[in-house]
mmCIF file of C-alpha atoms in Angstrom:
data_model
loop_
_atom_site.group_PDB
_atom_site.id
_atom_site.type_symbol
_atom_site.label_atom_id
_atom_site.label_comp_id
_atom_site.label_asym_id
_atom_site.label_seq_id
_atom_site.Cartn_x
_atom_site.Cartn_y
_atom_site.Cartn_z
ATOM 1 C CA UNK Y 218 47.374 51.642 -20.128
ATOM 2 C CA UNK Y 219 50.907 50.679 -19.120
ATOM 3 C CA UNK Y 220 52.111 50.388 -15.550
ATOM 4 C CA UNK Y 221 55.832 50.795 -14.843
ATOM 5 C CA UNK Y 222 58.140 52.502 -12.386
ATOM 6 C CA UNK Y 223 60.085 54.509 -14.969
ATOM 7 C CA UNK Y 224 59.569 55.944 -18.449
ATOM 8 C CA UNK Y 225 62.749 56.267 -20.535
ATOM 9 C CA UNK Y 226 62.597 58.651 -23.470
ATOM 10 C CA UNK Y 227 65.082 57.423 -26.070
ATOM 11 C CA UNK Y 228 66.159 53.832 -26.608
ATOM 12 C CA UNK Y 229 69.594 54.450 -28.094
ATOM 13 C CA UNK Y 230 73.037 53.562 -26.796
ATOM 14 C CA UNK Y 231 72.411 55.217 -23.412
ATOM 15 C CA UNK Y 232 68.642 54.900 -22.983
ATOM 16 C CA UNK Y 233 68.644 51.216 -23.915
ATOM 17 C CA UNK Y 234 71.454 50.458 -21.476
ATOM 18 C CA UNK Y 235 69.547 52.430 -18.824
ATOM 19 C CA UNK Y 236 66.533 50.135 -19.275
ATOM 20 C CA UNK Y 237 68.682 47.000 -19.022
ATOM 21 C CA UNK Y 238 70.482 48.289 -15.952
ATOM 22 C CA UNK Y 239 67.207 49.053 -14.174
ATOM 23 C CA UNK Y 240 65.679 45.706 -15.146
ATOM 24 C CA UNK Y 241 68.744 43.873 -13.859
ATOM 25 C CA UNK Y 242 68.009 45.405 -10.436
ATOM 26 C CA UNK Y 243 64.265 44.717 -10.578
ATOM 27 C CA UNK Y 244 62.979 48.122 -11.742
ATOM 28 C CA UNK Y 245 60.413 48.139 -14.555
ATOM 29 C CA UNK Y 246 60.402 50.662 -17.389
ATOM 30 C CA UNK Y 247 58.775 51.631 -20.645
ATOM 31 C CA UNK Y 248 61.117 52.789 -23.405
ATOM 32 C CA UNK Y 249 59.753 55.336 -25.871
ATOM 33 C CA UNK Y 250 61.662 55.810 -29.122
ATOM 34 C CA UNK Y 251 60.847 57.483 -32.429
ATOM 35 C CA UNK Y 252 62.608 54.746 -34.429
ATOM 36 C CA UNK Y 253 60.814 51.655 -35.682
ATOM 37 C CA UNK Y 254 61.892 48.253 -34.317
ATOM 38 C CA UNK Y 255 63.085 47.297 -37.810
ATOM 39 C CA UNK Y 256 65.485 50.241 -37.874
ATOM 40 C CA UNK Y 257 66.728 49.455 -34.382
ATOM 41 C CA UNK Y 258 67.411 45.855 -35.399
ATOM 42 C CA UNK Y 259 68.936 46.668 -38.784
ATOM 43 C CA UNK Y 260 72.472 45.382 -39.316
ATOM 44 C CA UNK Y 261 73.231 47.632 -42.272
ATOM 45 C CA UNK Y 262 76.945 48.422 -42.378
ATOM 46 C CA UNK Y 263 77.567 52.105 -41.771
ATOM 47 C CA UNK Y 264 81.103 51.915 -40.376
ATOM 48 C CA UNK Y 265 80.452 54.044 -37.314
ATOM 49 C CA UNK Y 266 82.095 52.756 -34.160
ATOM 50 C CA UNK Y 267 82.129 53.403 -30.423
ATOM 51 C CA UNK Y 268 85.059 53.193 -28.039
ATOM 52 C CA UNK Y 269 83.857 51.125 -25.073
ATOM 53 C CA UNK Y 270 86.256 51.563 -22.172
ATOM 54 C CA UNK Y 271 87.054 48.771 -19.727
ATOM 55 C CA UNK Y 272 84.675 50.043 -17.034
ATOM 56 C CA UNK Y 273 81.789 50.170 -19.519
ATOM 57 C CA UNK Y 274 82.555 46.626 -20.698
ATOM 58 C CA UNK Y 275 82.505 45.445 -17.074
ATOM 59 C CA UNK Y 276 79.185 47.242 -16.553
ATOM 60 C CA UNK Y 277 77.783 45.521 -19.656
ATOM 61 C CA UNK Y 278 78.882 42.187 -18.221
ATOM 62 C CA UNK Y 279 76.975 42.960 -15.000
ATOM 63 C CA UNK Y 280 73.738 43.616 -16.898
ATOM 64 C CA UNK Y 281 74.177 40.637 -19.282
ATOM 65 C CA UNK Y 282 74.843 42.777 -22.356
ATOM 66 C CA UNK Y 283 78.496 41.893 -22.929
ATOM 67 C CA UNK Y 284 77.966 38.334 -24.172
ATOM 68 C CA UNK Y 285 76.303 39.335 -27.489
ATOM 69 C CA UNK Y 286 78.860 42.122 -28.007
ATOM 70 C CA UNK Y 287 82.128 40.422 -27.093
ATOM 71 C CA UNK Y 288 82.441 38.605 -30.410
ATOM 72 C CA UNK Y 289 82.204 41.932 -32.258
ATOM 73 C CA UNK Y 290 84.714 43.789 -30.067
ATOM 74 C CA UNK Y 291 88.246 44.692 -31.152
ATOM 75 C CA UNK Y 292 90.600 45.122 -28.196
ATOM 76 C CA UNK Y 293 92.469 48.352 -27.540
ATOM 77 C CA UNK Y 294 95.668 47.065 -25.967
ATOM 78 C CA UNK Y 295 97.737 50.205 -26.461
ATOM 79 C CA UNK Y 296 97.159 53.878 -27.173
ATOM 80 C CA UNK Y 297 99.881 55.866 -28.930
ATOM 81 C CA UNK Y 298 99.784 59.656 -28.962
ATOM 82 C CA UNK Y 299 102.085 62.077 -30.720
ATOM 83 C CA UNK Y 300 102.151 65.550 -32.236
ATOM 84 C CA UNK Y 301 102.808 65.807 -35.968
ATOM 85 C CA UNK Y 302 106.319 67.011 -36.831
ATOM 86 C CA UNK Y 303 107.364 67.041 -33.186
ATOM 87 C CA UNK Y 304 109.766 64.651 -31.419
ATOM 88 C CA UNK Y 305 107.629 63.703 -28.437
ATOM 89 C CA UNK Y 306 105.252 60.753 -28.185
ATOM 90 C CA UNK Y 307 103.550 58.840 -25.430
ATOM 91 C CA UNK Y 308 102.378 55.239 -25.270
ATOM 92 C CA UNK Y 309 99.817 53.784 -22.885
ATOM 93 C CA UNK Y 310 100.333 50.013 -22.639
ATOM 94 C CA UNK Y 311 97.578 48.019 -20.919
ATOM 95 C CA UNK Y 312 100.171 45.635 -19.445
ATOM 96 C CA UNK Y 313 101.340 48.423 -17.138
ATOM 97 C CA UNK Y 314 98.063 47.957 -15.245
ATOM 98 C CA UNK Y 315 97.280 44.282 -15.798
ATOM 99 C CA UNK Y 316 96.022 41.843 -18.392
ATOM 100 C CA UNK Y 317 92.750 43.563 -19.321
ATOM 101 C CA UNK Y 318 92.671 45.687 -22.478
ATOM 102 C CA UNK Y 319 92.161 49.425 -22.096
ATOM 103 C CA UNK Y 320 88.895 49.135 -23.954
ATOM 104 C CA UNK Y 321 87.226 47.928 -27.122
ATOM 105 C CA UNK Y 322 86.035 49.258 -30.465
ATOM 106 C CA UNK Y 323 82.597 47.999 -31.496
ATOM 107 C CA UNK Y 324 80.501 48.989 -34.483
ATOM 108 C CA UNK Y 325 77.433 50.963 -33.402
ATOM 109 C CA UNK Y 326 75.087 48.652 -35.305
ATOM 110 C CA UNK Y 327 76.094 45.697 -33.130
ATOM 111 C CA UNK Y 328 75.637 47.653 -29.896
ATOM 112 C CA UNK Y 329 72.180 48.833 -31.002
ATOM 113 C CA UNK Y 330 71.187 45.330 -32.020
ATOM 114 C CA UNK Y 331 72.483 43.811 -28.776
ATOM 115 C CA UNK Y 332 70.563 46.330 -26.673
ATOM 116 C CA UNK Y 333 67.328 45.881 -28.590
ATOM 117 C CA UNK Y 334 67.414 42.088 -28.619
ATOM 118 C CA UNK Y 335 68.160 41.973 -24.875
ATOM 119 C CA UNK Y 336 65.361 44.401 -24.015
ATOM 120 C CA UNK Y 337 62.676 43.409 -26.547
ATOM 121 C CA UNK Y 338 61.215 40.456 -24.650
ATOM 122 C CA UNK Y 339 62.370 41.343 -21.150
ATOM 123 C CA UNK Y 340 59.458 41.059 -18.678
ATOM 124 C CA UNK Y 341 60.405 44.341 -16.974
ATOM 125 C CA UNK Y 342 60.849 46.377 -20.171
ATOM 126 C CA UNK Y 343 58.091 47.554 -22.507
ATOM 127 C CA UNK Y 344 59.032 49.118 -25.858
ATOM 128 C CA UNK Y 345 56.836 51.819 -27.372
ATOM 129 C CA UNK Y 346 58.295 52.368 -30.829
ATOM 130 C CA UNK Y 347 57.804 54.214 -33.036
ATOM 131 C CA UNK Y 348 56.228 56.622 -30.573
ATOM 132 C CA UNK Y 349 56.979 59.786 -28.651
ATOM 133 C CA UNK Y 350 55.861 61.715 -25.596
ATOM 134 C CA UNK Y 351 52.892 63.963 -26.314
ATOM 135 C CA UNK Y 352 52.248 65.372 -22.859
ATOM 136 C CA UNK Y 353 52.462 64.463 -19.198
ATOM 137 C CA UNK Y 354 50.597 65.201 -15.988
ATOM 138 C CA UNK Y 355 52.446 65.277 -12.687
ATOM 139 C CA UNK Y 356 50.382 64.021 -9.768
ATOM 140 C CA UNK Y 357 51.053 63.652 -6.056
ATOM 141 C CA UNK Y 358 52.185 60.049 -6.508
ATOM 142 C CA UNK Y 359 53.764 60.015 -9.965
ATOM 143 C CA UNK Y 360 53.490 61.079 -13.593
ATOM 144 C CA UNK Y 361 50.809 60.217 -16.112
ATOM 145 C CA UNK Y 362 52.544 59.926 -19.489
ATOM 146 C CA UNK Y 363 50.528 60.354 -22.689
ATOM 147 C CA UNK Y 364 52.074 59.115 -25.931
ATOM 148 C CA UNK Y 365 51.395 60.207 -29.497
ATOM 149 C CA UNK Y 366 50.034 56.733 -30.290
ATOM 150 C CA UNK Y 367 47.240 57.260 -27.763
ATOM 151 C CA UNK Y 368 48.790 54.970 -25.164
ATOM 152 C CA UNK Y 369 49.124 56.096 -21.553
ATOM 153 C CA UNK Y 370 51.397 55.057 -18.711
ATOM 154 C CA UNK Y 371 51.672 55.907 -15.044
ATOM 155 C CA UNK Y 372 55.241 56.050 -13.724
ATOM 156 C CA UNK Y 373 57.199 57.532 -10.830
ATOM 157 C CA UNK Y 374 60.018 59.027 -12.913
ATOM 158 C CA UNK Y 375 60.801 60.135 -16.466
ATOM 159 C CA UNK Y 376 64.381 59.716 -17.709
ATOM 160 C CA UNK Y 377 65.374 61.832 -20.708
ATOM 161 C CA UNK Y 378 67.943 60.076 -22.905
ATOM 162 C CA UNK Y 379 67.087 61.664 -26.254
ATOM 163 C CA UNK Y 380 70.512 63.082 -27.026
ATOM 164 C CA UNK Y 381 71.961 66.571 -27.212
ATOM 165 C CA UNK Y 382 68.792 68.064 -28.761
ATOM 166 C CA UNK Y 383 66.457 66.612 -26.118
ATOM 167 C CA UNK Y 384 63.048 68.300 -26.541
ATOM 168 C CA UNK Y 385 61.781 67.328 -23.096
ATOM 169 C CA UNK Y 386 64.868 68.855 -21.446
ATOM 170 C CA UNK Y 387 64.139 72.135 -23.164
ATOM 171 C CA UNK Y 388 60.439 71.903 -22.265
ATOM 172 C CA UNK Y 389 61.401 71.544 -18.605
ATOM 173 C CA UNK Y 390 63.363 74.800 -18.743
ATOM 174 C CA UNK Y 391 66.732 73.187 -18.084
ATOM 175 C CA UNK Y 392 69.233 75.662 -19.488
ATOM 176 C CA UNK Y 393 72.109 74.526 -21.660
ATOM 177 C CA UNK Y 394 75.308 76.298 -22.607
ATOM 178 C CA UNK Y 395 77.019 75.341 -25.836
ATOM 179 C CA UNK Y 396 80.681 75.837 -26.670
ATOM 180 C CA UNK Y 397 81.821 75.719 -30.282
ATOM 181 C CA UNK Y 398 85.337 74.876 -31.441
ATOM 182 C CA UNK Y 399 85.005 75.952 -35.062
ATOM 183 C CA UNK Y 400 85.668 72.341 -35.998
ATOM 184 C CA UNK Y 401 83.907 69.429 -37.631
ATOM 185 C CA UNK Y 402 84.715 65.753 -37.400
ATOM 186 C CA UNK Y 403 84.905 63.540 -40.467
ATOM 187 C CA UNK Y 404 83.956 60.003 -39.435
ATOM 188 C CA UNK Y 405 84.475 56.935 -41.615
ATOM 189 C CA UNK Y 406 86.075 53.491 -41.736
ATOM 190 C CA UNK Y 407 88.785 52.141 -44.004
ATOM 191 C CA UNK Y 408 90.947 49.190 -44.927
ATOM 192 C CA UNK Y 409 94.724 49.406 -44.530
ATOM 193 C CA UNK Y 410 97.646 47.271 -45.697
ATOM 194 C CA UNK Y 411 99.311 46.643 -42.344
ATOM 195 C CA UNK Y 412 97.731 45.146 -39.190
ATOM 196 C CA UNK Y 413 96.948 47.612 -36.399
ATOM 197 C CA UNK Y 414 98.039 45.209 -33.606
ATOM 198 C CA UNK Y 415 95.157 46.477 -31.431
ATOM 199 C CA UNK Y 416 96.716 49.937 -31.171
ATOM 200 C CA UNK Y 417 94.629 53.123 -31.139
ATOM 201 C CA UNK Y 418 96.416 56.210 -32.446
ATOM 202 C CA UNK Y 419 95.855 59.896 -31.732
ATOM 203 C CA UNK Y 420 97.885 62.339 -33.818
ATOM 204 C CA UNK Y 421 97.635 66.017 -32.973
ATOM 205 C CA UNK Y 422 97.797 68.429 -35.894
ATOM 206 C CA UNK Y 423 97.390 72.225 -35.705
ATOM 207 C CA UNK Y 424 94.075 71.795 -37.533
ATOM 208 C CA UNK Y 425 92.830 69.213 -35.028
ATOM 209 C CA UNK Y 426 93.403 65.615 -33.894
ATOM 210 C CA UNK Y 427 93.402 62.587 -36.190
ATOM 211 C CA UNK Y 428 92.378 59.307 -34.530
ATOM 212 C CA UNK Y 429 92.660 55.737 -35.809
ATOM 213 C CA UNK Y 430 90.599 53.191 -33.864
ATOM 214 C CA UNK Y 431 91.281 49.449 -34.343
ATOM 215 C CA UNK Y 432 88.383 47.400 -35.695
ATOM 216 C CA UNK Y 433 88.106 43.640 -36.137
ATOM 217 C CA UNK Y 434 89.434 42.337 -39.433
ATOM 218 C CA UNK Y 435 86.801 41.702 -42.093
ATOM 219 C CA UNK Y 436 85.646 38.149 -42.824
ATOM 220 C CA UNK Y 437 88.132 37.955 -45.698
ATOM 221 C CA UNK Y 438 91.011 39.103 -43.483
ATOM 222 C CA UNK Y 439 91.127 42.766 -44.460
ATOM 223 C CA UNK Y 440 92.666 45.038 -41.807
ATOM 224 C CA UNK Y 441 90.213 47.756 -40.724
ATOM 225 C CA UNK Y 442 90.133 50.881 -38.575
ATOM 226 C CA UNK Y 443 87.656 53.609 -37.782
ATOM 227 C CA UNK Y 444 88.824 57.177 -38.317
ATOM 228 C CA UNK Y 445 87.853 60.481 -36.711
ATOM 229 C CA UNK Y 446 89.523 63.351 -38.564
ATOM 230 C CA UNK Y 447 89.003 66.759 -36.965
ATOM 231 C CA UNK Y 448 89.353 69.851 -39.149
ATOM 232 C CA UNK Y 449 88.303 73.514 -39.189
ATOM 233 C CA UNK Y 450 84.689 73.751 -40.355
ATOM 234 C CA UNK Y 451 85.323 75.135 -43.846
ATOM 235 C CA UNK Y 452 88.125 72.665 -44.528
ATOM 236 C CA UNK Y 453 86.030 69.753 -43.261
ATOM 237 C CA UNK Y 454 83.164 70.687 -45.584
ATOM 238 C CA UNK Y 455 85.560 70.621 -48.544
ATOM 239 C CA UNK Y 456 87.064 67.242 -47.652
ATOM 240 C CA UNK Y 457 83.639 65.728 -46.977
ATOM 241 C CA UNK Y 458 82.785 66.264 -50.655
ATOM 242 C CA UNK Y 459 86.017 64.856 -52.057
ATOM 243 C CA UNK Y 460 86.471 61.490 -53.671
ATOM 244 C CA UNK Y 461 87.343 58.757 -51.119
ATOM 245 C CA UNK Y 462 90.596 58.055 -52.974
ATOM 246 C CA UNK Y 463 91.690 61.666 -52.412
ATOM 247 C CA UNK Y 464 90.976 61.318 -48.695
ATOM 248 C CA UNK Y 465 92.935 58.064 -48.581
ATOM 249 C CA UNK Y 466 95.961 59.661 -50.252
ATOM 250 C CA UNK Y 467 95.887 62.618 -47.870
ATOM 251 C CA UNK Y 468 95.716 60.338 -44.843
ATOM 252 C CA UNK Y 469 98.723 58.321 -45.995
ATOM 253 C CA UNK Y 470 100.717 61.569 -46.066
ATOM 254 C CA UNK Y 471 99.526 62.457 -42.565
ATOM 255 C CA UNK Y 472 99.749 58.966 -41.068
ATOM 256 C CA UNK Y 473 102.190 56.526 -42.738
ATOM 257 C CA UNK Y 474 102.089 53.770 -40.103
ATOM 258 C CA UNK Y 475 99.433 51.469 -41.612
ATOM 259 C CA UNK Y 476 100.294 51.528 -45.309
ATOM 260 C CA UNK Y 477 97.814 52.379 -48.057
ATOM 261 C CA UNK Y 478 94.158 53.136 -47.250
ATOM 262 C CA UNK Y 479 90.850 52.296 -48.908
ATOM 263 C CA UNK Y 480 87.628 53.751 -47.488
ATOM 264 C CA UNK Y 481 84.720 51.301 -47.319
ATOM 265 C CA UNK Y 482 82.041 53.554 -45.823
ATOM 266 C CA UNK Y 483 80.623 56.946 -46.606
ATOM 267 C CA UNK Y 484 82.096 59.994 -44.871
ATOM 268 C CA UNK Y 485 79.979 61.610 -42.160
ATOM 269 C CA UNK Y 486 80.639 65.217 -41.183
ATOM 270 C CA UNK Y 487 79.586 66.385 -37.717
ATOM 271 C CA UNK Y 488 79.976 69.799 -36.051
ATOM 272 C CA UNK Y 489 82.000 69.424 -32.861
ATOM 273 C CA UNK Y 490 80.593 71.238 -29.867
ATOM 274 C CA UNK Y 491 80.599 70.868 -26.121
ATOM 275 C CA UNK Y 492 77.439 71.347 -24.109
ATOM 276 C CA UNK Y 493 76.599 71.466 -20.429
ATOM 277 C CA UNK Y 494 73.375 72.083 -18.539
ATOM 278 C CA UNK Y 495 72.712 74.009 -15.347
ATOM 279 C CA UNK Y 496 71.055 70.998 -13.702
ATOM 280 C CA UNK Y 497 70.295 67.353 -14.410
ATOM 281 C CA UNK Y 498 66.920 67.144 -12.682
ATOM 282 C CA UNK Y 499 63.431 68.613 -12.507
ATOM 283 C CA UNK Y 500 60.127 67.531 -10.981
ATOM 284 C CA UNK Y 501 60.084 63.719 -11.425
ATOM 285 C CA UNK Y 502 62.499 64.093 -14.312
ATOM 286 C CA UNK Y 503 66.203 63.431 -14.846
ATOM 287 C CA UNK Y 504 68.433 63.635 -17.931
ATOM 288 C CA UNK Y 505 71.355 61.379 -18.773
ATOM 289 C CA UNK Y 506 73.887 60.973 -21.571
ATOM 290 C CA UNK Y 507 74.182 63.634 -24.259
ATOM 291 C CA UNK Y 508 70.967 65.241 -23.047
ATOM 292 C CA UNK Y 509 72.943 66.235 -19.936
ATOM 293 C CA UNK Y 510 76.489 66.721 -21.250
ATOM 294 C CA UNK Y 511 78.388 66.673 -24.524
ATOM 295 C CA UNK Y 512 82.176 66.823 -24.664
ATOM 296 C CA UNK Y 513 84.614 67.006 -27.576
ATOM 297 C CA UNK Y 514 85.389 63.489 -28.909
ATOM 298 C CA UNK Y 515 89.161 64.026 -28.598
ATOM 299 C CA UNK Y 516 89.371 61.509 -25.732
ATOM 300 C CA UNK Y 517 86.743 59.101 -27.073
ATOM 301 C CA UNK Y 518 84.870 59.132 -23.762
ATOM 302 C CA UNK Y 519 81.503 60.722 -24.558
ATOM 303 C CA UNK Y 520 79.134 57.751 -24.503
ATOM 304 C CA UNK Y 521 81.098 56.110 -21.678
ATOM 305 C CA UNK Y 522 80.172 59.065 -19.479
ATOM 306 C CA UNK Y 523 76.539 58.443 -20.416
ATOM 307 C CA UNK Y 524 76.851 54.804 -19.412
ATOM 308 C CA UNK Y 525 78.313 55.916 -16.080
ATOM 309 C CA UNK Y 526 75.184 58.064 -15.709
ATOM 310 C CA UNK Y 527 73.035 54.973 -16.226
ATOM 311 C CA UNK Y 528 74.965 52.938 -13.675
ATOM 312 C CA UNK Y 529 74.987 55.737 -11.093
ATOM 313 C CA UNK Y 530 71.275 56.470 -11.497
ATOM 314 C CA UNK Y 531 70.445 52.779 -11.113
ATOM 315 C CA UNK Y 532 72.498 52.582 -7.914
ATOM 316 C CA UNK Y 533 70.843 55.689 -6.455
ATOM 317 C CA UNK Y 534 67.326 54.493 -7.284
ATOM 318 C CA UNK Y 535 67.904 51.006 -5.870
ATOM 319 C CA UNK Y 536 69.454 52.327 -2.660
ATOM 320 C CA UNK Y 537 66.552 54.703 -2.020
ATOM 321 C CA UNK Y 538 63.883 52.142 -2.885
ATOM 322 C CA UNK Y 539 65.381 49.939 -0.162
ATOM 323 C CA UNK Y 540 64.761 52.817 2.240
ATOM 324 C CA UNK Y 541 61.137 52.976 1.153
ATOM 325 C CA UNK Y 542 61.508 56.314 -0.657
ATOM 326 C CA UNK Y 543 59.644 57.401 -3.772
ATOM 327 C CA UNK Y 544 62.154 57.012 -6.620
ATOM 328 C CA UNK Y 545 60.887 60.211 -8.270
ATOM 329 C CA UNK Y 546 61.296 62.384 -5.196
ATOM 330 C CA UNK Y 547 63.596 65.394 -5.100
ATOM 331 C CA UNK Y 548 65.603 63.699 -2.348
ATOM 332 C CA UNK Y 549 66.435 60.814 -4.658
ATOM 333 C CA UNK Y 550 67.097 62.929 -7.745
ATOM 334 C CA UNK Y 551 69.255 65.404 -5.841
ATOM 335 C CA UNK Y 552 71.385 62.505 -4.614
ATOM 336 C CA UNK Y 553 71.922 61.431 -8.223
ATOM 337 C CA UNK Y 554 72.804 64.948 -9.337
ATOM 338 C CA UNK Y 555 75.413 65.288 -6.596
ATOM 339 C CA UNK Y 556 76.923 61.928 -7.529
ATOM 340 C CA UNK Y 557 77.486 62.893 -11.175
ATOM 341 C CA UNK Y 558 78.539 66.535 -11.170
ATOM 342 C CA UNK Y 559 82.252 66.028 -10.487
ATOM 343 C CA UNK Y 560 82.783 63.326 -13.127
ATOM 344 C CA UNK Y 561 80.852 65.094 -15.885
ATOM 345 C CA UNK Y 562 82.469 68.478 -15.294
ATOM 346 C CA UNK Y 563 85.926 66.905 -15.006
ATOM 347 C CA UNK Y 564 85.543 65.140 -18.371
ATOM 348 C CA UNK Y 565 84.188 68.314 -19.941
ATOM 349 C CA UNK Y 566 87.142 70.339 -18.642
ATOM 350 C CA UNK Y 567 89.753 67.745 -19.606
ATOM 351 C CA UNK Y 568 88.594 67.432 -23.214
ATOM 352 C CA UNK Y 569 88.170 71.188 -23.581
ATOM 353 C CA UNK Y 570 91.726 71.829 -22.378
ATOM 354 C CA UNK Y 571 93.139 69.126 -24.656
ATOM 355 C CA UNK Y 572 91.483 70.595 -27.744
ATOM 356 C CA UNK Y 573 92.477 74.178 -27.002
ATOM 357 C CA UNK Y 574 96.034 73.178 -26.104
ATOM 358 C CA UNK Y 575 96.730 70.979 -29.132
ATOM 359 C CA UNK Y 576 94.546 72.330 -31.960
ATOM 360 C CA UNK Y 577 96.813 75.238 -32.802
ATOM 361 C CA UNK Y 578 100.296 76.043 -34.055
ATOM 362 C CA UNK Y 579 101.267 78.403 -31.240
ATOM 363 C CA UNK Y 580 105.015 78.746 -30.781
ATOM 364 C CA UNK Y 581 104.357 79.545 -27.123
ATOM 365 C CA UNK Y 582 102.267 76.424 -26.452
ATOM 366 C CA UNK Y 583 104.415 74.017 -28.459
ATOM 367 C CA UNK Y 584 107.197 73.657 -25.842
ATOM 368 C CA UNK Y 585 104.585 73.468 -23.081
ATOM 369 C CA UNK Y 586 102.910 70.559 -24.867
ATOM 370 C CA UNK Y 587 106.196 68.756 -25.398
ATOM 371 C CA UNK Y 588 107.267 69.227 -21.805
ATOM 372 C CA UNK Y 589 103.878 68.182 -20.410
ATOM 373 C CA UNK Y 590 103.659 64.975 -22.413
ATOM 374 C CA UNK Y 591 107.288 64.193 -21.660
ATOM 375 C CA UNK Y 592 106.575 64.511 -17.940
ATOM 376 C CA UNK Y 593 103.533 62.214 -18.193
ATOM 377 C CA UNK Y 594 105.552 59.647 -20.124
ATOM 378 C CA UNK Y 595 108.373 59.548 -17.578
ATOM 379 C CA UNK Y 596 106.461 59.688 -14.282
ATOM 380 C CA UNK Y 597 104.830 56.279 -13.869
ATOM 381 C CA UNK Y 598 102.149 57.194 -11.261
ATOM 382 C CA UNK Y 599 101.014 60.142 -13.379
ATOM 383 C CA UNK Y 600 100.934 58.024 -16.513
ATOM 384 C CA UNK Y 601 98.910 55.327 -14.748
ATOM 385 C CA UNK Y 602 96.465 57.987 -13.527
ATOM 386 C CA UNK Y 603 95.701 59.015 -17.109
ATOM 387 C CA UNK Y 604 95.498 55.374 -18.195
ATOM 388 C CA UNK Y 605 92.956 54.604 -15.486
ATOM 389 C CA UNK Y 606 91.002 57.694 -16.479
ATOM 390 C CA UNK Y 607 90.854 56.459 -20.075
ATOM 391 C CA UNK Y 608 89.790 52.991 -18.906
ATOM 392 C CA UNK Y 609 87.144 54.433 -16.581
ATOM 393 C CA UNK Y 610 88.488 52.602 -13.534
#
């Protein structure tokens, strides 16, 4: 039988960081994940990357996670945005706000490995993997958690961090609303002839945005970037089956700034949806990350919002423990829910508006887009507002 203050369901990019954040503040947890430790530690190259904004990097530094990741992080010093075949463009230069980069691009495999290695032998973190929640029993003083392996734990709070298809969220009757865009994202990584100079690019096409995210050069000096290519569903399915050389040729036509391309990973194809829930909490239960909110990846902020959840929940729990309150009480959980509603809904709304405004060829919206981006580019305080939003500060 395990004894801990919290049970975290899901040990991925958000759940693992949640465990580290709690442990850093003296709160013990058990982490339940369906993956085996070998899979969590695997360094197999898959080319998938995550944009870690400046605020998330600073949070990682606080919880002692940044040190193993910093050597694998490519800086985002500038972000350039433009609409294909239109005259306007906008550039966000980190030097307008200071010396720190706007964020970093890190391969997912290195983030997963860093989280697992930091949590594996931590005295306040117990891993139960591969395992999953079988049932639970809520008592007057906590929750008895029963795992499929036969193990049992008594905790004060369950945190659901299992992703957008969280089974425990659905079991608790938390209602979700999903919004489809009729789009899929093709995700892959490639080599290119010219250096990216730590610039992230976002090119808006009527079919959807095309993003190039700067990665570290390979060990032999090859210039690399991660790509997210958004297309209508049927078109995405066709391109996902094409030869990588055909994709490379098409991208050169669409984006000539980095020279010739050569894909070095497989192409993943994901349906792009947004999802929100009616509440984040239930009896001794709270959801974070994609279990609570999913936004379109157009702004590259999805997992950063989940990490803000982890930081905010840690702060709320610590503050209420100091007051002698039960960390699974409705008073505590309601305080967390209030603290996160504005940020999550604002990010959801911002990304939704961006996609609907730019993923079309409307003659009515085209001048509105040009005028709006021109205004942002010329008005320094407004431009800095959007830069800070992207950096999470």
